[in-house]
XYZ file of C-alpha atoms in Angstrom:
106
model
C 143.023 58.841 135.694
C 146.657 58.544 135.265
C 148.803 58.075 132.163
C 152.196 56.199 132.452
C 154.824 56.371 129.788
C 157.268 53.452 130.014
C 160.435 53.406 128.027
C 163.445 51.279 127.702
C 166.277 50.880 125.319
C 166.214 47.913 123.095
C 169.175 45.849 121.761
C 170.027 45.932 118.033
C 168.763 42.374 117.771
C 165.178 43.482 118.503
C 163.499 44.653 115.260
C 160.009 45.699 114.783
C 158.854 42.092 114.076
C 160.648 40.760 117.025
C 159.280 43.594 119.284
C 155.714 42.828 118.124
C 156.059 39.085 118.968
C 157.553 40.015 122.301
C 154.792 42.531 123.027
C 152.106 40.092 121.809
C 153.406 37.378 124.155
C 152.987 39.784 126.949
C 149.676 41.097 126.336
C 147.737 38.435 128.276
C 149.328 39.596 131.418
C 147.626 42.957 130.956
C 144.161 41.683 130.015
C 141.603 42.420 132.771
C 144.423 43.743 135.010
C 142.857 45.653 137.921
C 143.025 49.420 137.550
C 144.299 49.247 133.814
C 142.131 50.993 131.409
C 144.133 50.619 128.243
C 147.651 49.974 127.141
C 149.552 50.694 123.914
C 152.908 49.027 123.075
C 155.451 51.355 121.718
C 158.582 50.783 119.508
C 160.811 53.237 117.636
C 163.480 51.623 115.385
C 165.549 54.856 115.105
C 166.077 55.368 118.716
C 166.033 51.672 119.628
C 163.327 52.337 122.219
C 160.414 50.190 123.307
C 157.743 50.765 125.899
C 154.162 51.328 126.575
C 151.469 54.016 126.993
C 149.125 52.956 129.997
C 145.929 54.626 131.034
C 145.333 53.703 134.716
C 142.265 54.355 136.972
C 144.787 55.878 139.488
C 148.453 55.932 140.460
C 148.098 53.350 143.112
C 146.980 50.815 140.480
C 149.858 51.606 138.325
C 152.458 51.431 141.249
C 151.012 47.980 142.132
C 152.108 46.745 138.782
C 155.415 48.829 138.459
C 156.971 46.975 141.536
C 160.660 45.768 141.906
C 159.763 42.277 140.164
C 158.172 43.970 137.222
C 160.996 46.251 136.589
C 163.393 43.297 136.870
C 161.231 41.323 134.392
C 161.426 44.214 131.970
C 165.294 44.673 132.244
C 165.692 40.956 131.770
C 163.264 40.443 128.878
C 164.343 43.803 126.850
C 167.792 44.426 128.091
C 167.448 47.599 130.110
C 165.653 48.953 132.930
C 162.458 50.899 132.349
C 162.084 54.603 132.901
C 158.450 55.504 133.932
C 156.805 59.022 133.787
C 153.350 59.646 135.257
C 151.034 62.259 134.055
C 147.425 63.441 135.526
C 145.043 62.778 132.802
C 142.107 65.385 133.160
C 140.707 65.221 129.775
C 140.344 62.250 127.377
C 138.872 62.444 123.824
C 137.818 58.957 122.869
C 136.930 58.936 119.115
C 135.931 55.201 119.417
C 133.118 55.915 121.697
C 132.454 59.509 120.480
C 132.997 60.810 123.861
C 135.107 63.447 125.672
C 135.679 62.631 129.237
C 136.171 65.967 131.116
C 136.579 64.671 134.680
C 139.185 61.933 134.093
C 141.420 63.090 136.923
C 138.649 62.851 139.478
C-alpha cells in the first residue's frame, strides 16, 4: 500500500469551521473511489495548512486521482497548489479491527 500526504497553504479566511465545511462537501467524491482505502482530512490553524492523508492500494491508483485537473481543482478551491509526498506503507496497525497488517506494501 501507499500513503500519500497532500498539503496546501490556506488563506486566512479559512478557519477550522470553514475548512470542515469544505472538507465535508468534498467527501462524497472520495467515497467508493477505486483504489482508495481511507482518507483523513487535515487542518492546522497555526501554519495555515490544509490537506489529506490517503491510504491507497497502490501508487497507480493515487496518480490516477492526482492528475492535472485534480491539482487545478485544489488550487482553485483552497487558494494554493497541493504538494504531494508518497510513502511505501509496509506495516499498518489498525486498532479499529484489532489487526496489524505486515505485508501492506505487497
